[in-house]
Tab-separated table of C-alpha atoms in Angstrom:
chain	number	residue	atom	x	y	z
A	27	UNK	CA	0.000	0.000	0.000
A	28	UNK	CA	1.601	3.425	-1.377
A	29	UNK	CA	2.326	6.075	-0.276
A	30	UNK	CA	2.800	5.029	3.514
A	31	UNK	CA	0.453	5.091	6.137
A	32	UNK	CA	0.934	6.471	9.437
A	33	UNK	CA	-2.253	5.618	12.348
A	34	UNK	CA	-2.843	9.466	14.355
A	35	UNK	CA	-4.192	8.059	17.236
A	36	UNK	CA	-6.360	10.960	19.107
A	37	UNK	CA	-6.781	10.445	22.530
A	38	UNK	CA	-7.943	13.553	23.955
A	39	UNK	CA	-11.034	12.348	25.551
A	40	UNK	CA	-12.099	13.111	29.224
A	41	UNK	CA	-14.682	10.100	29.279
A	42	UNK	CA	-17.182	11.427	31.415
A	43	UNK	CA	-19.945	9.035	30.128
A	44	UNK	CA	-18.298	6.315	31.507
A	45	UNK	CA	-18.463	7.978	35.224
A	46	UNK	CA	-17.332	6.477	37.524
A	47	UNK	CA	-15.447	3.560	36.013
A	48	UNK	CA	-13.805	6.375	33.496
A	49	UNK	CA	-12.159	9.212	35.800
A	50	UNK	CA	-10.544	12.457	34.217
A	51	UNK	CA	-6.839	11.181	34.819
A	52	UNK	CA	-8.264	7.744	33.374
A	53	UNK	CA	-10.525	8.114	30.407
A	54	UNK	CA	-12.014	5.425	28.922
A	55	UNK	CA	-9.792	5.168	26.277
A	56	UNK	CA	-7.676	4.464	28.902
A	57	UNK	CA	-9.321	1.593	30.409
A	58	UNK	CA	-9.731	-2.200	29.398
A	59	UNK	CA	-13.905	-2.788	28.692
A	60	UNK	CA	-14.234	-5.309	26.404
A	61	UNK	CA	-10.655	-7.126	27.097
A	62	UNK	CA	-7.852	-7.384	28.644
A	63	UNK	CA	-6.424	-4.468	26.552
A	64	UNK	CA	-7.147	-1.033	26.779
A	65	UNK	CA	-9.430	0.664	24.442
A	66	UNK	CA	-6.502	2.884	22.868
A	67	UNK	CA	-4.185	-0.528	22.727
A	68	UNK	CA	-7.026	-2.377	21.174
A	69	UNK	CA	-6.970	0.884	18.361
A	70	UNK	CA	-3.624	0.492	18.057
A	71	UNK	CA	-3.722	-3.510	17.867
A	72	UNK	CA	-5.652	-2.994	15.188
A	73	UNK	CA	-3.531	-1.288	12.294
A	74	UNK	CA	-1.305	-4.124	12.837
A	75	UNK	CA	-3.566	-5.998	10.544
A	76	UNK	CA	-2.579	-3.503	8.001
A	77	UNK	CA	1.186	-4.796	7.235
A	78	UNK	CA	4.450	-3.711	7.032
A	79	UNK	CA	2.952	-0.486	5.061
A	80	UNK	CA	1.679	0.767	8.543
A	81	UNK	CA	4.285	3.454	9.943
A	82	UNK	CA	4.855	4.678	13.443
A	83	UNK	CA	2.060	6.132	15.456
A	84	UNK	CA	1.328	9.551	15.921
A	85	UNK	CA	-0.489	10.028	19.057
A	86	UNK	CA	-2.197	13.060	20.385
A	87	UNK	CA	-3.146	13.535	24.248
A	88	UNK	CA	-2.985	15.984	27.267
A	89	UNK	CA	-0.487	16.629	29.951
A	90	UNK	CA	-2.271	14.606	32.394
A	91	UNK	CA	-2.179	11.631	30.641
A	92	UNK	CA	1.139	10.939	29.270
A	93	UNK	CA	2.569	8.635	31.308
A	94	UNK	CA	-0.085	6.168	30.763
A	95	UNK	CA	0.277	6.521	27.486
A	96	UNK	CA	3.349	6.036	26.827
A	97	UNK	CA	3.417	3.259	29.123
A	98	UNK	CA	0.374	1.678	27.456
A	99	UNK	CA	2.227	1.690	24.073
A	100	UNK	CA	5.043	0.180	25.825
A	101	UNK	CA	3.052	-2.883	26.413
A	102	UNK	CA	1.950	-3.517	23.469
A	103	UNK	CA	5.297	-3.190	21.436
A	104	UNK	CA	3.969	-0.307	19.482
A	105	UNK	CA	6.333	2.634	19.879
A	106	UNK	CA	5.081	5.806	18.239
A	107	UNK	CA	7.108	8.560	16.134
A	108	UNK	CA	5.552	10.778	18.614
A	109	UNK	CA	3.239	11.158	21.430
A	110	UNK	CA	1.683	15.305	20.781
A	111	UNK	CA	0.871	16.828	24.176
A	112	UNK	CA	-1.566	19.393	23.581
A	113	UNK	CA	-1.528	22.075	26.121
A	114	UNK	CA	-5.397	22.568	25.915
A	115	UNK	CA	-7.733	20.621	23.990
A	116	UNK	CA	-8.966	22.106	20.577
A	117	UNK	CA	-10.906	19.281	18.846
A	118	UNK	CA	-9.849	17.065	16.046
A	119	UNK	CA	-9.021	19.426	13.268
A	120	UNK	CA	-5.977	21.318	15.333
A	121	UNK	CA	-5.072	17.527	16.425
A	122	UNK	CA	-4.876	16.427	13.245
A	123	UNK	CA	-3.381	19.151	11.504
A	124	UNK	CA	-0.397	19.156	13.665
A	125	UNK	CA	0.061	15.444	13.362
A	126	UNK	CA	0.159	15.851	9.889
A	127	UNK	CA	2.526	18.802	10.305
A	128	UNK	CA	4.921	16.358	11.911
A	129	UNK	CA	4.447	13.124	9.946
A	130	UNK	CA	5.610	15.108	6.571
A	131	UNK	CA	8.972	15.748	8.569
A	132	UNK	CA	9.513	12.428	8.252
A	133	UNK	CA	7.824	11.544	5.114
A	134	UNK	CA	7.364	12.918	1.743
A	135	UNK	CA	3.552	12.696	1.730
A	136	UNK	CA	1.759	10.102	3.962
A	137	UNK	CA	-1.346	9.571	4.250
A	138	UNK	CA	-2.848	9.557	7.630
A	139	UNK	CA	-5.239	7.042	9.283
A	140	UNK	CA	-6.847	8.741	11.574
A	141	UNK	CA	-8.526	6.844	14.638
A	142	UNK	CA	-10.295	7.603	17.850
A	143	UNK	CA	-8.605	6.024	20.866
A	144	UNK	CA	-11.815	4.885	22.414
A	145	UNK	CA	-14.221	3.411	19.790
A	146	UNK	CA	-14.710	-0.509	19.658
A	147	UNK	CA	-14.558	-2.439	16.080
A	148	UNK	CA	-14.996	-6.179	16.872
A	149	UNK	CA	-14.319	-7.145	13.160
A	150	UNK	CA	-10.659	-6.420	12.808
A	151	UNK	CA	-10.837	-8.051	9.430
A	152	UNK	CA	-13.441	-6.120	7.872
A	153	UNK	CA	-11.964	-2.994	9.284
A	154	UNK	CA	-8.582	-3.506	7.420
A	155	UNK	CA	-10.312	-4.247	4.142
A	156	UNK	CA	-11.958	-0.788	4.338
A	157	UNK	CA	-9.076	1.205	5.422
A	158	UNK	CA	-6.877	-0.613	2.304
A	159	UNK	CA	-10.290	0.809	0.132
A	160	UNK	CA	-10.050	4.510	1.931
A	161	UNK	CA	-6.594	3.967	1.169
A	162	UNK	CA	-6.905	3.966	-2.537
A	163	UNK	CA	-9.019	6.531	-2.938
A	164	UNK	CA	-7.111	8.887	-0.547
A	165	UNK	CA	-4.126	7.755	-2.807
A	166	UNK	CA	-5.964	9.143	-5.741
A	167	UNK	CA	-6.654	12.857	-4.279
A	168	UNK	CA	-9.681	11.993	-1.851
A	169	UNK	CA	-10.523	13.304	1.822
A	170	UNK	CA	-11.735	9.988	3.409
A	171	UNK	CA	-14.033	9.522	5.728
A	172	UNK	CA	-15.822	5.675	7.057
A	173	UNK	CA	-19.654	5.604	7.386
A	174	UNK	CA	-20.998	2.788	9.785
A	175	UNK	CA	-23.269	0.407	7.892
A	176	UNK	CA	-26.512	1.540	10.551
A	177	UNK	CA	-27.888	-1.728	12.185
A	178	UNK	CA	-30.720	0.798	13.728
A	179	UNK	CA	-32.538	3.911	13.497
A	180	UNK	CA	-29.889	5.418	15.746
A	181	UNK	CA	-30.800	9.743	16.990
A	182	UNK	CA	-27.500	9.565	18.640
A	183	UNK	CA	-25.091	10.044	15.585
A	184	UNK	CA	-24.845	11.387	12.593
A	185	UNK	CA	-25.572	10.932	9.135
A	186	UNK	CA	-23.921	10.593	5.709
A	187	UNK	CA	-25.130	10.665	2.711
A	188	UNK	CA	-23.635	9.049	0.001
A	189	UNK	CA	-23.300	10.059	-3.538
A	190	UNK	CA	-22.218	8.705	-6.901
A	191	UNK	CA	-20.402	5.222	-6.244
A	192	UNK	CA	-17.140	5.072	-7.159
A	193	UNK	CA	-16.520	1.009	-6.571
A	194	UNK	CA	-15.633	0.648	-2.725
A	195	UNK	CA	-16.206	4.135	-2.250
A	196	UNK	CA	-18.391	6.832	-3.219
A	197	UNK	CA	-18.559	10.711	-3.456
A	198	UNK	CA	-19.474	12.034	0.526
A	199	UNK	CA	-22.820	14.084	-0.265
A	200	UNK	CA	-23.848	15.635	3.015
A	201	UNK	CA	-23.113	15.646	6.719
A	202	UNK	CA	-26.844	15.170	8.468
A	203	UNK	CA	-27.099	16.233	11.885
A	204	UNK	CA	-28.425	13.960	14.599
A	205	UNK	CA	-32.302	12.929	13.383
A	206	UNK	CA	-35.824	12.257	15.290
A	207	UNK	CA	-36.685	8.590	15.247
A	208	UNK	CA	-38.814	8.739	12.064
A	209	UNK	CA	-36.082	10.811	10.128
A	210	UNK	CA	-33.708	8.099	11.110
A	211	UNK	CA	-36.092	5.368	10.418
A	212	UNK	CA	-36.551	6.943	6.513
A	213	UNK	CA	-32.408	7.302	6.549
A	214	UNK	CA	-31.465	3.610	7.598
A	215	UNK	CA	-34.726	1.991	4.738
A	216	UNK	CA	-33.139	4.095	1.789
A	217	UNK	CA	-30.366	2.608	2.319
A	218	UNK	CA	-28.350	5.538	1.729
A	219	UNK	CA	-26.864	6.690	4.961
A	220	UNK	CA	-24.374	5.844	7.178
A	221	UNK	CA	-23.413	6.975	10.567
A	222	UNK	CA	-20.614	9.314	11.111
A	223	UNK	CA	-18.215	7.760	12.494
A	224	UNK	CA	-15.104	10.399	12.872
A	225	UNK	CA	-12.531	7.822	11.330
A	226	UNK	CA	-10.522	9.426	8.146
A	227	UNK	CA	-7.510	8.409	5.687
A	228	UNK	CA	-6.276	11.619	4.616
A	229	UNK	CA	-3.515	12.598	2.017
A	230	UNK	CA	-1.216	14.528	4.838
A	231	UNK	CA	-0.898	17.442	1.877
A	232	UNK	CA	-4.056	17.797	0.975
A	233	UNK	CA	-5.449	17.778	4.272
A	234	UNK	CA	-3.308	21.075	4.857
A	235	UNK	CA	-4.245	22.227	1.910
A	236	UNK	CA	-8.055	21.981	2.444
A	237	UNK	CA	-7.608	23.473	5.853
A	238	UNK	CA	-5.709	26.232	4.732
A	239	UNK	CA	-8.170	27.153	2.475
A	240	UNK	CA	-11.068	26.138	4.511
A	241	UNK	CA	-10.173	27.151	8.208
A	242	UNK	CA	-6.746	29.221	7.422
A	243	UNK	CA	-6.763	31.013	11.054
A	244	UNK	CA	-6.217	26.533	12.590
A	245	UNK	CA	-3.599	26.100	9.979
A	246	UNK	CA	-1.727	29.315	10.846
A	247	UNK	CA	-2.010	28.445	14.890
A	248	UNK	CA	-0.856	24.900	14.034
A	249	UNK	CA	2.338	25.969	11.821
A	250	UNK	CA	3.174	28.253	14.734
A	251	UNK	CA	2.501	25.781	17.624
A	252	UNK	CA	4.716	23.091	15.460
A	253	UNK	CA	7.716	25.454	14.762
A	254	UNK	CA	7.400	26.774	18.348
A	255	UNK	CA	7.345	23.122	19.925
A	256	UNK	CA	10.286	21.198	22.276
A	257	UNK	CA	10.712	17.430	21.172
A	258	UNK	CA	12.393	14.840	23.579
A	259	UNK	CA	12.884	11.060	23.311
A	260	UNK	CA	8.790	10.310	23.984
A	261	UNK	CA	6.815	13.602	23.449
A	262	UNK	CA	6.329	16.784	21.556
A	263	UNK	CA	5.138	19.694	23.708
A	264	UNK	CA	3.501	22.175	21.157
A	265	UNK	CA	3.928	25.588	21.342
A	266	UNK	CA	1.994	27.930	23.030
A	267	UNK	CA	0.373	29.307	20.045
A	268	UNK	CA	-1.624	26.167	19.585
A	269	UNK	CA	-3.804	27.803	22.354
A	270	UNK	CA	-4.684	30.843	19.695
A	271	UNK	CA	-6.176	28.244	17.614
A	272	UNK	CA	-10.086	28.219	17.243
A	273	UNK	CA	-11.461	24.560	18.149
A	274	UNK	CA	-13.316	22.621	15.529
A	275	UNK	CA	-14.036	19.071	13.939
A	276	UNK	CA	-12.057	17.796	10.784
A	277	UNK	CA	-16.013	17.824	9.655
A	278	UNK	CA	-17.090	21.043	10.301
A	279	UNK	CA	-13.645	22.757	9.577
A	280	UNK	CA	-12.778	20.567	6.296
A	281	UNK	CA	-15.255	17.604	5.325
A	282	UNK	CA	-18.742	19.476	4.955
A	283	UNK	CA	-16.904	22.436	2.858
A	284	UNK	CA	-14.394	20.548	0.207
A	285	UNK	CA	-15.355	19.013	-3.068
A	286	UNK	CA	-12.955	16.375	-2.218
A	287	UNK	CA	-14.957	14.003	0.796
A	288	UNK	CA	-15.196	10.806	0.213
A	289	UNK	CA	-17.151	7.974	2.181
A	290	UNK	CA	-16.282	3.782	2.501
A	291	UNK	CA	-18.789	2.032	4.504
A	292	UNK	CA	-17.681	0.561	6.990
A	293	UNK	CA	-19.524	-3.294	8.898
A	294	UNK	CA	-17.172	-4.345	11.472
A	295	UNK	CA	-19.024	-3.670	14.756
A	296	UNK	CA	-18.793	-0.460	15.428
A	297	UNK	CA	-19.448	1.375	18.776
A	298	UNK	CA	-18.000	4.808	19.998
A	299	UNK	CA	-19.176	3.572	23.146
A	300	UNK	CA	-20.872	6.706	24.445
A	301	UNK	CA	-22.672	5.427	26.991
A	302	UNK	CA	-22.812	2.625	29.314
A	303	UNK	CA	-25.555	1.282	26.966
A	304	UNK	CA	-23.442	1.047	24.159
A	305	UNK	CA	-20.651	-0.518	26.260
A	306	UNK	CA	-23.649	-3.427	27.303
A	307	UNK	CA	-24.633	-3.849	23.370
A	308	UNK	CA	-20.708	-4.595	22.193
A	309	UNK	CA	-20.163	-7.207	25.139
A	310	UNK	CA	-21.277	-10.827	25.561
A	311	UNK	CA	-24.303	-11.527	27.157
A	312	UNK	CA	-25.951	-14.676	29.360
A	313	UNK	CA	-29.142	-16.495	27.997
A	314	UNK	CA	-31.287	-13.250	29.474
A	315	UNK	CA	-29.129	-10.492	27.921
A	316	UNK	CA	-27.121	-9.995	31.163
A	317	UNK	CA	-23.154	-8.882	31.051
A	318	UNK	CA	-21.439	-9.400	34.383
A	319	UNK	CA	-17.766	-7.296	34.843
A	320	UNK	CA	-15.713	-8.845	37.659
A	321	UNK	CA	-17.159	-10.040	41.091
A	322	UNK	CA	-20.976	-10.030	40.054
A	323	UNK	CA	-23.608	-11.970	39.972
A	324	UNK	CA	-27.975	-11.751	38.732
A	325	UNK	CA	-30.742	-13.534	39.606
A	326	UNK	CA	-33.942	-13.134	37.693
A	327	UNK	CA	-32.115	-10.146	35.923
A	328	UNK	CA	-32.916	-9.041	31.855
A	329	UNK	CA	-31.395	-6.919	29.530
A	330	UNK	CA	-28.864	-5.955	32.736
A	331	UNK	CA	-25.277	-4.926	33.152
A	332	UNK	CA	-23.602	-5.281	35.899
A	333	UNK	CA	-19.928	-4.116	36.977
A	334	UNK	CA	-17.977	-4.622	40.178
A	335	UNK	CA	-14.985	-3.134	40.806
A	336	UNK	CA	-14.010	-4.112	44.839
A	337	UNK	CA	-16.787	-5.990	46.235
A	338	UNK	CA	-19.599	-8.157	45.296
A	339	UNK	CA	-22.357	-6.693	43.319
A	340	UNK	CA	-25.726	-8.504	43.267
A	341	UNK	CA	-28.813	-8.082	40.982
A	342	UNK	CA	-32.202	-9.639	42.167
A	343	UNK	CA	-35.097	-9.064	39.210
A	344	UNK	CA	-33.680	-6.400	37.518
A	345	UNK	CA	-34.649	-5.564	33.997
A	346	UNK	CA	-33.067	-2.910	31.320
A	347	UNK	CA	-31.107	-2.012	34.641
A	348	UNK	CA	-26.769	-0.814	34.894
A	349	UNK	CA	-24.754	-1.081	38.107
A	350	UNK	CA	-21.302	0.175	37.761
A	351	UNK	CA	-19.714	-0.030	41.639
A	352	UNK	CA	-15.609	1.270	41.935
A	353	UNK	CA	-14.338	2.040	45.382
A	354	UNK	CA	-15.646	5.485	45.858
A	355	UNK	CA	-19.012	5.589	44.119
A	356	UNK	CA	-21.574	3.312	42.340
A	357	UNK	CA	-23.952	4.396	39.899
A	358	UNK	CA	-27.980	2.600	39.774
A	359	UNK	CA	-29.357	4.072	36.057
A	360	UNK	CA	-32.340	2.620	33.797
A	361	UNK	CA	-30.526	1.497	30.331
A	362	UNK	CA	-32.684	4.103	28.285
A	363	UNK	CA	-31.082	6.769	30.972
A	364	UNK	CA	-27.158	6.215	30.584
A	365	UNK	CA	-26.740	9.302	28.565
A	366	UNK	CA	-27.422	11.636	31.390
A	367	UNK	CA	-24.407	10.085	33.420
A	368	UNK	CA	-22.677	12.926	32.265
A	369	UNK	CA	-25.492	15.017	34.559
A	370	UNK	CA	-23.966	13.895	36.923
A	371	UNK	CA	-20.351	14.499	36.650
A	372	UNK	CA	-21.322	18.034	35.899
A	373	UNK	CA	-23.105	18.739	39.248
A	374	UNK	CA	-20.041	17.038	40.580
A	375	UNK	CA	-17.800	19.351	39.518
A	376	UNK	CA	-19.776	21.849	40.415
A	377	UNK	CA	-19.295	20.482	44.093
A	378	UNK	CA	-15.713	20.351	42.851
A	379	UNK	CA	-15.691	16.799	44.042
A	380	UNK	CA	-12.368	14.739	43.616
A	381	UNK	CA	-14.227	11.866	42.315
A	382	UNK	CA	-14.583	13.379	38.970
A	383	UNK	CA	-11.292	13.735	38.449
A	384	UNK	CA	-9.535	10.541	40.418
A	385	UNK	CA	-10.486	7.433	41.368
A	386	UNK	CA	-10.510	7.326	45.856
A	387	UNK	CA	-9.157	3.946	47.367
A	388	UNK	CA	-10.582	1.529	48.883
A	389	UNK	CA	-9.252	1.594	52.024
A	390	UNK	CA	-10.129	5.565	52.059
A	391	UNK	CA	-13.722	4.880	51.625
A	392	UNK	CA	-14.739	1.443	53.416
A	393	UNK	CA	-14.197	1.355	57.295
């Protein structure tokens, strides 16, 4: 696969939807759910499928989490060309320009796979045929973006729209904000849309290009942050002008305003896993639909998730139910309401309570 292609790993996220298993200074990204490797390894694992055309990660994170990072990688064999500290988070067009601004340093023109740190794709295979199909038409002067093959009428992402197929891929349309039920019922029977997944291949030129034309005032920030920035043997601390730069998407900056978007669907099991709902549909579930995490156990439960962290968590008739216990706080929710965990963690830190940001002991909290 030519030219080369180099995974930017962004893995900015502060996970509150995952309270109180995810913690500021652990994000879920951070965190093993659905094995014994973290969701950001698991991303990582993933590209290896790709072969020996697969460069050196590029991957983009905060001060606080570093450390773990880098030691995560370490694990897993996979060291990067980088790790980018961003002084302050400014969504994934910044992140991804200045990845790109670095990876042409050390290539002519690569293109870039770019991948969330925290999504789940349980069909490795499937994913690596569409990212060697992005890759061809990225190859050939496209922006590329993956739209999830929709198994429901999902309100909770958004839409594509594709055009004129192309063979693997076809022309990106329009970006479709997040629907009512009956708008997303009429997207997912045409057959037409996909969800949005925020996945890209990208021509590491032409992304620059298109921004610079596009969003010019995140390129300039970017070029200035990058030339301003202090390299050592494991990260790159951008400059401070990086926090001049206006925050956007790749699709709001870039995607919905070039004539270059492109779209390969993508049916690999796909979950961003926004929501402890989404983290129950992904895992394996018991005759009744129950998932049990560590030291756990239901009787008469349906459609339930339970997760223990320190101590024995039991569930006696629950239905549509999620129990997520840790050391310093468990959470009861109904399924439908796992969305408004982040609620929560917002009245929190509005009580400035340390359980937002760090995860208490045991022996702190149980006498």
């Amino acid at each position: 696969m030519t030219p080369s292609l180099v995974p930017v790993i962004l893995s900015g996220g502060s996970g509150t939807r995952l309270w109180p298993l995810s913690r500021e200074l652990s994000p879920k990204q951070l965190l093993p759910l659905v094995s014994e490797h973290t969701l950001l390894q698991e991303t990582l694992l993933r590209t290896k499928g790709l072969g020996g055309s697969v460069g050196a990660p590029v991957v983009v994170c905060n001060e606080d989490h570093r450390f773990l990072v880098a030691e995560q990688l370490l694990e897993i064999n996979s060291p990067p060309q980088t790790i980018v500290l961003e002084p302050s988070g400014r969504n994934t067009a910044p992140a991804v320009a200045v990845a790109a601004l670095l990876a042409v340093q050390k290539a002519a023109d690569p293109l870039l796979l770019v991948l969330p740190a925290d999504h789940v794709i349980l069909d490795t295979r499937a994913f690596v045929a569409a990212v060697e199909t992005a890759a061809s038409a990225a190859a050939a002067g496209r922006l590329v973006t993956f739209g999830v093959v929709p198994s429901r009428p999902e309100t909770g992402y958004g839409y594509l729209l594709r055009g004129e197929d192309r063979g693997g891929w076809s022309v990106l349309e329009k970006f479709v904000e997040k629907p009512n039920v009956e708008t997303a019922q009429h997207y997912v029977s045409s057959g037409r849309y996909l969800w949005n997944s925020g996945m890209f291949v990208l021509s590491a030129s032409l992304y620059l290009d298109e921004l610079g034309r596009h969003a010019p005032k995140i390129l300039d920030a970017c070029r200035r942050a990058v030339a301003a920035a202090v390299a050592d043997t494991d990260f790159t601390r951008l400059g401070s002008a990086f926090l001049d730069c206006p925050s956007d998407s790749i699709d709001y900056a870039v995607m919905e305003k070039t004539d270059r978007a492109a779209v390969v669907p993508l049916d690999a099991g796909w979950s961003d896993v926004g929501s402890w709902a989404a983290l129950h549909d992904v895992l394996p579930k018991d005759g009744a639909g129950n998932t049990l995490r560590g030291d756990a156990i239901a009787e008469g439960c349906k459609d339930t998730y339970l997760v223990s962290t320190s101590r024995l968590v039991a569930g006696v008739g629950l239905e549509g139910i999620i129990v997520v216990e840790t050391p310093d706080a468990v959470v009861v929710m109904a399924r439908t309401e796992s969305q408004s965990v982040k609620r929560v963690v917002d009245a929190l830190k509005a009580q400035r309570r340390r359980e937002v940001r760090v995860s208490v002991s045991a022996d702190s909290v149980i006498e």
